[in-house]
Coordinates of C-alpha atoms in Angstrom, one line a residue:
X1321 CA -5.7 -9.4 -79.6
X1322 CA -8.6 -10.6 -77.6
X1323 CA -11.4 -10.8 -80.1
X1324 CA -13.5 -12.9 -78.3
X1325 CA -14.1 -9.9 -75.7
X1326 CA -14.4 -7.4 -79.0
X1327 CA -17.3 -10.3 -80.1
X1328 CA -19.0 -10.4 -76.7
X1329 CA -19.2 -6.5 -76.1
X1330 CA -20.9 -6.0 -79.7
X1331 CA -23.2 -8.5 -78.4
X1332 CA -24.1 -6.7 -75.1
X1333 CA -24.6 -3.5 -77.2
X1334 CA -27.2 -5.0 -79.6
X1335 CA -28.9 -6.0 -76.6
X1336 CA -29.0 -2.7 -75.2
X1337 CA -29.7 -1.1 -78.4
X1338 CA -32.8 -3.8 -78.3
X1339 CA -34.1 -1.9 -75.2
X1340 CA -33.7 1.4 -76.6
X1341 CA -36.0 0.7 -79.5
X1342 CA -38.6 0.2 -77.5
X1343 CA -38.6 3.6 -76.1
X1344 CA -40.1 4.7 -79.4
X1345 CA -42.4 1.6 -80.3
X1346 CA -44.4 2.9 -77.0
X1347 CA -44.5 6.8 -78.3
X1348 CA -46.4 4.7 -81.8
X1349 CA -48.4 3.2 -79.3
X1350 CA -49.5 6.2 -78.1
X1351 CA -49.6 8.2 -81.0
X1352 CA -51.3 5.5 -83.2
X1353 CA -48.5 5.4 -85.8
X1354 CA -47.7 2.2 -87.7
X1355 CA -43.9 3.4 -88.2
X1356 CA -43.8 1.9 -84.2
X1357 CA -43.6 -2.1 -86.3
X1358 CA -40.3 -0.9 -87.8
X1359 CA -38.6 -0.3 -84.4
X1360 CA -39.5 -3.5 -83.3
X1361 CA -39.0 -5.8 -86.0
X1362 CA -35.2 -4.0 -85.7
X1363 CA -35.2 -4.7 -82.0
X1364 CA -35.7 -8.6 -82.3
X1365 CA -32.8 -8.2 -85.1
X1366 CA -30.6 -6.8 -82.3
X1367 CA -32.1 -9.2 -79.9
X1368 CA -31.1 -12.0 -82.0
X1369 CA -28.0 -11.2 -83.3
X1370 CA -27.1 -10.2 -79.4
X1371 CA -27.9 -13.2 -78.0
X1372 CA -25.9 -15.7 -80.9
X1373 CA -22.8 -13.5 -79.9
X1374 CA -23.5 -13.4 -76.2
X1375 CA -24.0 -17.0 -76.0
X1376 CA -20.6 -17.9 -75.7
X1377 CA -18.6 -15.9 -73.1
X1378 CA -14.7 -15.1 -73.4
X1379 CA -12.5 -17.4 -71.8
X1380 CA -10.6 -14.0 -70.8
X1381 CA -12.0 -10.8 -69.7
X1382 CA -8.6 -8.8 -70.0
X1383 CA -8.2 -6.4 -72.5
X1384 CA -6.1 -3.5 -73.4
X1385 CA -6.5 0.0 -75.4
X1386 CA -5.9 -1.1 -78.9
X1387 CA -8.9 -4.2 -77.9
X1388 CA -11.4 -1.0 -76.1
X1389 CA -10.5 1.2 -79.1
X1390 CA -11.7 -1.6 -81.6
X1391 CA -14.4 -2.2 -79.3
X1392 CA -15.5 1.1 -78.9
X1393 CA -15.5 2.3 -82.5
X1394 CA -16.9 -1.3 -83.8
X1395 CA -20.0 -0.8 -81.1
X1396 CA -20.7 2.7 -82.3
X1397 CA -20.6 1.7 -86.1
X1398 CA -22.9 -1.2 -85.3
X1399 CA -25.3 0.7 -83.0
X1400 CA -25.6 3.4 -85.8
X1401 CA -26.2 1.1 -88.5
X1402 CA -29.0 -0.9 -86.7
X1403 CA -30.5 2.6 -85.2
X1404 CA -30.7 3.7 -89.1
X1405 CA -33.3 0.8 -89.5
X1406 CA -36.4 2.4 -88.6
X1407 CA -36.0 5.3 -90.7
X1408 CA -35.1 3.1 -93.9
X1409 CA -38.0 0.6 -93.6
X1410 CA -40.6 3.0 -92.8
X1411 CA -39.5 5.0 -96.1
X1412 CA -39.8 8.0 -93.7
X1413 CA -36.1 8.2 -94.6
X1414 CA -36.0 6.6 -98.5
X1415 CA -32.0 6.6 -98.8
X1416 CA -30.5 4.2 -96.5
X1417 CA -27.4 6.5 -96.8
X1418 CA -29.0 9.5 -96.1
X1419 CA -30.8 7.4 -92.8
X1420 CA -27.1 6.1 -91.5
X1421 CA -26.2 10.2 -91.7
X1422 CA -29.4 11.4 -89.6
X1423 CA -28.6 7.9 -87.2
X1424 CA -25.0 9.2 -86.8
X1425 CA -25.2 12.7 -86.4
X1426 CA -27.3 11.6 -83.2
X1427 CA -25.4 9.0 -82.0
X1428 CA -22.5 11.3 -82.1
X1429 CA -24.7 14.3 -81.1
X1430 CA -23.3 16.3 -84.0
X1431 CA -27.1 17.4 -85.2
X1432 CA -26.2 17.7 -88.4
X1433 CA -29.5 16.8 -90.1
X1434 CA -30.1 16.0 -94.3
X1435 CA -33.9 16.3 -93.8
X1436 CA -35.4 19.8 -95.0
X1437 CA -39.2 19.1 -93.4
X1438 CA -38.6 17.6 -90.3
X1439 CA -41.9 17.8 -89.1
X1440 CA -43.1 15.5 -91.6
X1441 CA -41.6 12.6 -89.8
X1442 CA -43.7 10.8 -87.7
X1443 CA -43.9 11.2 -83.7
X1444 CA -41.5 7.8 -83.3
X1445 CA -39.2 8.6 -85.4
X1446 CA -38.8 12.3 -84.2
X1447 CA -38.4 10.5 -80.3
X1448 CA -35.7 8.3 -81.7
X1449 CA -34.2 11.0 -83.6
X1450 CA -33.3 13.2 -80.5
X1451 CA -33.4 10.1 -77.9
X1452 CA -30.2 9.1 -79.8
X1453 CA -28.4 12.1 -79.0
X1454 CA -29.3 11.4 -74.9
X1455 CA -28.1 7.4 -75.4
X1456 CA -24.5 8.6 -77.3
X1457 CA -24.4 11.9 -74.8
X1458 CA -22.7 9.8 -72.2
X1459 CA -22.0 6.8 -74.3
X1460 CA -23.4 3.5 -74.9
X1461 CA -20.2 2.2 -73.2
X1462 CA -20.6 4.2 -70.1
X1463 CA -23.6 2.9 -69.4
X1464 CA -22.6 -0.7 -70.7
X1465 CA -19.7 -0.6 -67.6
X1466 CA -22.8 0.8 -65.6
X1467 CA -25.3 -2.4 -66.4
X1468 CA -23.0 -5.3 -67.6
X1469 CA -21.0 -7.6 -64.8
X1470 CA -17.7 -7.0 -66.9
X1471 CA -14.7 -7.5 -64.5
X1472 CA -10.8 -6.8 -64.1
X1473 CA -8.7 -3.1 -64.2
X1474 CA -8.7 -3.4 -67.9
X1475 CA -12.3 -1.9 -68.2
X1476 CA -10.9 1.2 -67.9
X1477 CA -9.4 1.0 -71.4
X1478 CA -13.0 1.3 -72.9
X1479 CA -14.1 4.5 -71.0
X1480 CA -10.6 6.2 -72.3
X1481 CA -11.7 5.2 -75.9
X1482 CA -15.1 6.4 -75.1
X1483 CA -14.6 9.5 -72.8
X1484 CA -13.8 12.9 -74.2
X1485 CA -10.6 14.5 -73.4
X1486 CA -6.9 14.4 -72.9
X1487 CA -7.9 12.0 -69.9
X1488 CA -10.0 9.9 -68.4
X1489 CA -9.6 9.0 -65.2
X1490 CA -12.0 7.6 -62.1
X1491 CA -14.0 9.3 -59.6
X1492 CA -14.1 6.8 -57.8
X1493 CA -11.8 3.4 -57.0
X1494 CA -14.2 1.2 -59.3
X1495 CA -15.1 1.4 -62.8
X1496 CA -18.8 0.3 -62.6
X1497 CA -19.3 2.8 -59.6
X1498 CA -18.1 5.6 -61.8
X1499 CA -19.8 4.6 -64.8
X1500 CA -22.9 4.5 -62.7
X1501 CA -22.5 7.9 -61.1
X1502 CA -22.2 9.4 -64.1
X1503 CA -25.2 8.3 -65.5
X1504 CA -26.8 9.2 -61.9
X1505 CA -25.7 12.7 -62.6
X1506 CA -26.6 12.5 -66.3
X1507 CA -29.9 11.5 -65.5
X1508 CA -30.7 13.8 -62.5
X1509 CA -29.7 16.8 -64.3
X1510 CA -31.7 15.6 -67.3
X1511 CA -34.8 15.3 -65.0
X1512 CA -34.2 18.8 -63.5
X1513 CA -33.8 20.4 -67.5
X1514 CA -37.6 18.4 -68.0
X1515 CA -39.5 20.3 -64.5
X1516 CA -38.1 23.7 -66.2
X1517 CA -39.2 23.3 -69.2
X1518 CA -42.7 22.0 -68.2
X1519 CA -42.8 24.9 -65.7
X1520 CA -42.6 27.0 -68.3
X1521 CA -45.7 25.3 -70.4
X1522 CA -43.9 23.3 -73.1
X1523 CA -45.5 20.0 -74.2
X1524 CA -44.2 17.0 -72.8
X1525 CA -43.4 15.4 -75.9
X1526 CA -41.6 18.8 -76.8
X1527 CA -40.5 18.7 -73.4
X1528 CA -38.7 15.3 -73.9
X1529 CA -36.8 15.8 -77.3
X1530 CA -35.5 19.4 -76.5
X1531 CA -34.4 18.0 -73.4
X1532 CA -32.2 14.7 -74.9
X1533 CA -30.8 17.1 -77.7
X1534 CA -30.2 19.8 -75.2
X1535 CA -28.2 16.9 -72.0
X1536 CA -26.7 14.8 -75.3
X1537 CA -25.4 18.6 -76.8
X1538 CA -27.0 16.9 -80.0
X1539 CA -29.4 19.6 -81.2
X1540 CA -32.2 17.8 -83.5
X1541 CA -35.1 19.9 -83.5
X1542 CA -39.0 18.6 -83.7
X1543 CA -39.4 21.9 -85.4
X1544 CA -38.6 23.0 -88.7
X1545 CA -37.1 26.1 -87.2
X1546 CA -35.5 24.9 -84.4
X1547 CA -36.1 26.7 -81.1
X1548 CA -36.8 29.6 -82.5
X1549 CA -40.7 29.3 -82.3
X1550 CA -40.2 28.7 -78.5
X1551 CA -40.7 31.4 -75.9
X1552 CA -37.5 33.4 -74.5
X1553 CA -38.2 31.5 -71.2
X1554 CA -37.7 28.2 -73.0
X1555 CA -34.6 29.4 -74.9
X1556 CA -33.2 30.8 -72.0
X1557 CA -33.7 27.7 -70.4
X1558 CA -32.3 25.7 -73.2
X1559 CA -29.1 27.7 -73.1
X1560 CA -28.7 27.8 -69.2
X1561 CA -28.6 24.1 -69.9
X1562 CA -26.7 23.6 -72.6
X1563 CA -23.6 25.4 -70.9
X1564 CA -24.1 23.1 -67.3
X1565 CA -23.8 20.3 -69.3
X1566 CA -20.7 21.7 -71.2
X1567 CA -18.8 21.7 -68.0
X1568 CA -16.7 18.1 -66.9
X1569 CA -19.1 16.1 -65.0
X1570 CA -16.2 16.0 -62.1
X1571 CA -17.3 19.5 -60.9
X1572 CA -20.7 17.9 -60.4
X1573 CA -19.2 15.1 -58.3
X1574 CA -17.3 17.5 -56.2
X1575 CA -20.1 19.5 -55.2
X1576 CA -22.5 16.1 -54.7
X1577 CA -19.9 15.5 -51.9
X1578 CA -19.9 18.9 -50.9
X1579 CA -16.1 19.4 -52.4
X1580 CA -16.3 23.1 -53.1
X1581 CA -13.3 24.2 -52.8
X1582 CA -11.9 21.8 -55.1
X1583 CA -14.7 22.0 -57.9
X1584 CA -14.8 25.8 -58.1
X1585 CA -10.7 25.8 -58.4
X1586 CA -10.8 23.7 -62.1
X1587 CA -9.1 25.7 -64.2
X1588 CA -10.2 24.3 -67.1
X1589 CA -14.1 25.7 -66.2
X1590 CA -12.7 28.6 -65.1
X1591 CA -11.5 29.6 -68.6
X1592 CA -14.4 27.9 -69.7
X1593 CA -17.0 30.3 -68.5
X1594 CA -14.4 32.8 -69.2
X1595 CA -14.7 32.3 -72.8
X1596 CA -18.2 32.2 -73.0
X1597 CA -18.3 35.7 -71.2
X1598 CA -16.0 36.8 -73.6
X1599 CA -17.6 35.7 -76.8
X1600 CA -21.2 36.2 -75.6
X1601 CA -20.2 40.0 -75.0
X1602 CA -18.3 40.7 -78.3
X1603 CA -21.5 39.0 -80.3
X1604 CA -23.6 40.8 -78.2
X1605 CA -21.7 44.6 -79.1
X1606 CA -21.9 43.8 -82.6
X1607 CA -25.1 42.8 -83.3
X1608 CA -27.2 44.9 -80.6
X1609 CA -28.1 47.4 -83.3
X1610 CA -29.8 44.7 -85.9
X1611 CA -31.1 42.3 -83.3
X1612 CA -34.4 44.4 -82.2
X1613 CA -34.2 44.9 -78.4
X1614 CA -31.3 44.2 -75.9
X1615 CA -33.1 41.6 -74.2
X1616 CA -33.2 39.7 -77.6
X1617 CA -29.5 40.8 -79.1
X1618 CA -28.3 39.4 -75.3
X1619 CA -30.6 36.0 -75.5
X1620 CA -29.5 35.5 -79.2
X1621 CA -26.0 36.2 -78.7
X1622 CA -26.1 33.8 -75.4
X1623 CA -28.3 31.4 -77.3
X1624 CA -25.7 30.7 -79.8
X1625 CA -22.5 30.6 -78.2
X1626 CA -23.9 28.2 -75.7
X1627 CA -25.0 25.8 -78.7
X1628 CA -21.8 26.0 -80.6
X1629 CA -19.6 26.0 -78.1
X1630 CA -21.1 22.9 -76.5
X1631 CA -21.6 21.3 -80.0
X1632 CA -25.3 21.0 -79.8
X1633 CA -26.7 22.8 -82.7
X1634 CA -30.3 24.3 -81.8
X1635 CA -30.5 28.0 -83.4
X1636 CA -33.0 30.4 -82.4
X1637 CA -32.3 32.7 -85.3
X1638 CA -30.3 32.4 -88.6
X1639 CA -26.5 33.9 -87.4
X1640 CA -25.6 33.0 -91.0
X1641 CA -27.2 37.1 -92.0
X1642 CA -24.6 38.1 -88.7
X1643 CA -22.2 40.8 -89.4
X1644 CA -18.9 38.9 -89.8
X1645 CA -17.4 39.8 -86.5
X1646 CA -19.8 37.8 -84.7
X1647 CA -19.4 34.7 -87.2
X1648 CA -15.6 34.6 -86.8
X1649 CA -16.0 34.6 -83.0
X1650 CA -18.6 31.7 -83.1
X1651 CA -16.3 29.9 -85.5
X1652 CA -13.4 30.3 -83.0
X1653 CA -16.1 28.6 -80.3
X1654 CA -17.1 25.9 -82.4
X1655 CA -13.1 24.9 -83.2
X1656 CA -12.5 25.1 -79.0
X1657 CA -15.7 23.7 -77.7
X1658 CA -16.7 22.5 -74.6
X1659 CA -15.0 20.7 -71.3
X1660 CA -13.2 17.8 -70.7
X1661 CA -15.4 15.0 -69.0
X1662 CA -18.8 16.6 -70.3
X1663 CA -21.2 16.1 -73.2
X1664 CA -19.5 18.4 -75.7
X1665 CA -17.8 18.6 -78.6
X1666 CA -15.2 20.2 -79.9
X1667 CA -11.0 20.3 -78.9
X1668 CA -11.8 20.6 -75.7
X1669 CA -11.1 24.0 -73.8
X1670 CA -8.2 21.7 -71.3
X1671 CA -6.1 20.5 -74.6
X1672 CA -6.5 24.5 -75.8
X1673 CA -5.2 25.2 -72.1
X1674 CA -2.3 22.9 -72.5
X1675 CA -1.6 23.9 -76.3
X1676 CA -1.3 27.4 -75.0
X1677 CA 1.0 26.6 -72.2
X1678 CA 3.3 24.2 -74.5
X1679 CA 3.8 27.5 -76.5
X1680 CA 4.9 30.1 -73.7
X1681 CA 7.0 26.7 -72.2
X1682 CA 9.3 26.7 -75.8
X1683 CA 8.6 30.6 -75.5
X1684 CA 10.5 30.9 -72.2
X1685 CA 13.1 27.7 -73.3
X1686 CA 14.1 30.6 -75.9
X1687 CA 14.7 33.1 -73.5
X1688 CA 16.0 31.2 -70.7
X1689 CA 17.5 28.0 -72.9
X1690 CA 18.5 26.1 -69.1
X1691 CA 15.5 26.8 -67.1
X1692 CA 13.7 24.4 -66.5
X1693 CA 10.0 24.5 -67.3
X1694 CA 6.9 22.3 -66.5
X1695 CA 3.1 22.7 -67.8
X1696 CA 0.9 22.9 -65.0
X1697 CA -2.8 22.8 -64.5
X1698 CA -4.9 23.6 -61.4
X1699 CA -1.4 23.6 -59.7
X1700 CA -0.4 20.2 -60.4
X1701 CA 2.4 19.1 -62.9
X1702 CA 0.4 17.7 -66.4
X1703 CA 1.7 14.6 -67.1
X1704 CA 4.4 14.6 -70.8
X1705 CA 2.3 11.9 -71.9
X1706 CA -0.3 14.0 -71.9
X1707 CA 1.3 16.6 -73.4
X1708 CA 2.5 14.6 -76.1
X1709 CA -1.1 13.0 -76.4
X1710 CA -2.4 16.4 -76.5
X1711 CA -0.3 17.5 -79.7
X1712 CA -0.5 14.6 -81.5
X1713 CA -4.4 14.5 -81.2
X1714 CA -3.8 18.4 -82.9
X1715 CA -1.9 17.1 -85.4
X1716 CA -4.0 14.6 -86.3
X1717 CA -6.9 16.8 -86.0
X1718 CA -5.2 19.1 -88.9
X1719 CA -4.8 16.4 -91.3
X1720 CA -8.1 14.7 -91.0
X1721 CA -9.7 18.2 -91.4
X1722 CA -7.7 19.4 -94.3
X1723 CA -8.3 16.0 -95.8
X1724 CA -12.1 16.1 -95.3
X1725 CA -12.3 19.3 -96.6
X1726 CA -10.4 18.5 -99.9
X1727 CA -12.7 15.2 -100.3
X1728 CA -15.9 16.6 -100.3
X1729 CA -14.9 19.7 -102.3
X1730 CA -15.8 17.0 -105.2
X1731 CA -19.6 18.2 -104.7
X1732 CA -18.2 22.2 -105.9
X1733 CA -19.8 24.0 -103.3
X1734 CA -18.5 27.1 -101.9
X1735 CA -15.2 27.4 -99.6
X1736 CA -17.4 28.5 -96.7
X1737 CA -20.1 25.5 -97.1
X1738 CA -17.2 22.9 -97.2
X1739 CA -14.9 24.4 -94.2
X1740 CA -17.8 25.0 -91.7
X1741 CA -19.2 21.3 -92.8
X1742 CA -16.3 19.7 -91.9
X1743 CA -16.1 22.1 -89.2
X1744 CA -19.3 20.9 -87.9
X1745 CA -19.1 17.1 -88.2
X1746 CA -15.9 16.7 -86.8
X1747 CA -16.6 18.9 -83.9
X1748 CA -20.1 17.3 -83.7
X1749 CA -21.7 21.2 -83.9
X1750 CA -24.6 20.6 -86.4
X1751 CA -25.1 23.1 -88.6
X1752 CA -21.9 25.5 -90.2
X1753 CA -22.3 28.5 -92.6
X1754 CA -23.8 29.3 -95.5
X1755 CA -24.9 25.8 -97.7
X1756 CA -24.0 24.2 -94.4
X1757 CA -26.4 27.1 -92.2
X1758 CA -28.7 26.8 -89.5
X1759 CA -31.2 27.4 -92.4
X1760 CA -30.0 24.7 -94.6
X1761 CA -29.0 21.1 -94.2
X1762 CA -26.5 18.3 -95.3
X1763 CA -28.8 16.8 -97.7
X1764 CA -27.4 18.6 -100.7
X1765 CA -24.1 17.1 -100.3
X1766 CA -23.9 14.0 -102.8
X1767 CA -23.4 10.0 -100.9
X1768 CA -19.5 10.3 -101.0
X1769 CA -19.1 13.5 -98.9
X1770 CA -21.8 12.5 -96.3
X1771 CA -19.5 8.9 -96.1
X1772 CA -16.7 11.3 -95.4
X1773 CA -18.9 13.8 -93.1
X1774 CA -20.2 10.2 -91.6
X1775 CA -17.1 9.4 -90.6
X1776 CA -15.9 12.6 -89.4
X1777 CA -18.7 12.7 -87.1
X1778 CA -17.7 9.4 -85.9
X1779 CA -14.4 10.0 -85.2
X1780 CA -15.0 13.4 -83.7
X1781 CA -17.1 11.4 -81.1
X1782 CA -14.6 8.9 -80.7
X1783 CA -11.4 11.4 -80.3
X1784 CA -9.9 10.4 -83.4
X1785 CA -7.7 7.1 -82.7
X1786 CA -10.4 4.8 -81.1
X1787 CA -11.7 5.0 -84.9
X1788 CA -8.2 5.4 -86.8
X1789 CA -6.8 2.2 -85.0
X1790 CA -9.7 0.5 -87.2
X1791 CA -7.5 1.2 -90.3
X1792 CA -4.4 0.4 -89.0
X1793 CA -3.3 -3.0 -90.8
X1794 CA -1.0 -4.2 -87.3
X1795 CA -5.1 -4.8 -86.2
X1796 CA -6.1 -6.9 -89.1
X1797 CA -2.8 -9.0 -89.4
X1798 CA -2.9 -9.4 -85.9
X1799 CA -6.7 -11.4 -86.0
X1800 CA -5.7 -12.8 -89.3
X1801 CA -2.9 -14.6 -87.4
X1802 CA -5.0 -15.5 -84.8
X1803 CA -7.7 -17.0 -87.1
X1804 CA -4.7 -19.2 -88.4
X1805 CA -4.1 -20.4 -85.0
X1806 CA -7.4 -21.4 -84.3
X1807 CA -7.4 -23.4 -87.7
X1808 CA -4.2 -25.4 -87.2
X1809 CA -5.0 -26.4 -83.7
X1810 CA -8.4 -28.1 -85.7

């Protein structure tokens, strides 16, 4: 176990996370707020503590999955604990608990929010608030590989524990040129959602914060009601948005280098934009005759299946009072969620793909018990370890989510409440149903079921295992032993 490289990434995040808190010390500046000294006395904590474990660098660079899972789910726990700061000190956010849950729903751009008036915060701490969901949209690792000189093949192993999806792989030959095209793509795309929505006469300060929640698929609002005080052009906008950046950034490599053939043949955005289709129609039939016009039932019903299905969590009207058609089909959105390779949350439509396929493989091994059958996608042969990746990520899925919803039934609030909570967090969606609504918030639950929603969040983000591997005792034995070896060679 290479903890010395575990000890010197934590470092470079802190200093990147020291950056990042600037962003909103110059909104105070600008706004006049005092709240701004509270994001920078936590930045020259990060500074510091950056710089004491920076200062030494690893005698080896290598390091495998089980070192870039630690890494990975260590940086995020870190970067969330140091981003909850702010909102603590400034007593904008009295409960420190309650500011780690707000800090990790946007990290993890779940959206999942405990406050009730959120436009009682001040102007820094609402930029913060959705600027996290734009820094954890791509990853603070991503862009680590994009800025940091880190060397050797083995940096791959902290994209997979980053990435989303049953695989990560390169667009290109080299790590950092991957990590940085991404973030090109990120950004540009980013950029383009900003001249829309300014085109269209929104604020730039609203501008900015719809626009991180909406690339990040996070979904804090600066409004108490979301988007829905925003014009349709806005919310159309919003949505448009919301399902481009739902889609595996490979597509939008592809057609940078003018690949169409091969970004328009994904099957995995095929069915994709399939299901949206599908679910925007059904939602669409069903609530037509309660939703006023057919422009607004068709925005609405677009409006929503966009947000949940991407995991980002902006309403523009309470579905909770839906009739229960168009709940179950949002429900069965928010379980599949977006693509591989994107922003989004959720299973991921390619592991729904492949569960699918396993079943009519063991279907046809019934029929036909010789034949010999192999799960393809977009023609090619999947890989059984990814197969076998892809179940066990299911599996493990099922527990954790039967688990979290026993836990925090301790709190006796409706079935409904505590299955679309869980539903939420560990799909990073934001809000659920009914005490879990897009009316409501988290902040009724008591400080041991938003620990367990906290980490649900987290390992949502994180795929599952990259935080699971923290809790595996093989980890701790193993730098227990080396800490022994260290002392007997003194």
């Amino acid at each position: 176990m290479n903890n010395s490289i575990i000890r010197y990434i934590l470092g470079c995040v802190l200093k990147i996370e020291t950056i990042l808190l600037l962003f909103p010390c110059i909104v105070s500046v600008i706004y006049k707020e005092n709240e701004g000294f509270y994001y920078l006395i936590t930045a020259c904590i990060c500074l510091i503590l950056g710089v004491i474990l920076t200062v030494k660098k690893p005698e080896s660079l290598v390091f495998y999955l089980k070192e870039g899972s630690a890494a990975t789910a260590l940086s995020w726990i870190v970067i969330s604990l140091f981003g909850a700061l702010p909102f603590w000190l400034s007593g904008e956010i009295p409960l420190f608990a309650d500011a780690l849950f707000e800090t990790i729903s946007g990290f993890t751009t779940t959206g999942a929010s405990i406050l009730s008036d959120v436009e009682a915060l001040s102007y820094c701490s609402l930029f913060w608030r959705s600027f996290t969901h734009w820094i954890g949209g791509m990853g603070v690792l991503v862009f680590l590989l994009a800025v940091i000189p880190l060397s050797g093949g083995s940096q791959i192993n902290l994209m997979r524990a980053e990435s989303p999806g049953p695989s990560v792989g390169k667009l290109v030959p080299k790590i950092k040129t991957t990590a940085r095209l991404l973030y090109i793509i990120y950004f540009g795309m980013t950029i383009l959602q900003v001249i829309f929505m300014l085109a269209g006469g929104a604020g730039l300060f609203d501008t900015l914060t719809i626009t991180f929640g909406t690339a990040g698929t996070g979904g804090f609002g600066i409004k108490n009601d979301s988007i829905g005080g925003y014009t349709p052009y806005i919310q159309w906008v919003v949505a448009i948005f919301m399902i481009l950046f739902g889609v595996n950034f490979n597509v939008y490599y592809l057609i940078l280098y003018r690949k169409w053939r091969k970004a328009l043949s994904i099957e995995e955005v095929h069915t994709y934009f399939i299901i949206v289709i599908v679910s925007v129609t059904i939602i669409f039939l069903n609530i037509a005759r309660t939703a006023g016009t057919a422009a607004d039932a068709l925005r609405h019903a677009f409006f929503q299946v966009s947000t949940l299905i991407t995991s980002t969590g902006f309403s523009t009207t309470d579905y909770d009072l839906w009739p229960q058609t168009a709940k179950t089909v949002l429900i069965l959105v928010m379980f599949i969620g977006a693509c591989a390779g994107s922003t989004g949350g959720g299973i991921k439509v390619s592991r729904v793909i492949i569960l699918v396929k396993s079943i009519k493989k063991e279907l046809v091994s019934y029929i036909h018990p010789k034949s010999i059958q192999k799960i393809k996608m977009d023609g090619k042969p999947v890989e059984h370890e990814i197969v076998r990746a892809t179940n066990v990520y299911f599996v493990a899925f099922t527990l954790i989510f039967l688990l979290s919803v026993l836990a925090i039934s301790v709190d006796n609030k409706d079935f409904t409440t505590n299955f679309t909570a869980v539903l939420a967090t560990i799909n990073n969606m934001g809000p659920g149903l009914a005490g879990a609504g897009p009316s409501q918030n988290f902040g009724s639950f008591g400080v041991f079921s938003k620990i367990v929603l906290m980490f649900d969040m987290l390992a949502g983000r994180l795929e599952l295992f990259p935080l699971l591997i923290l809790f595996h005792l093989g980890i701790w034995k193993e730098l227990i032993n080396i800490k022994r070896r260290i002392t007997n060679k003194k």
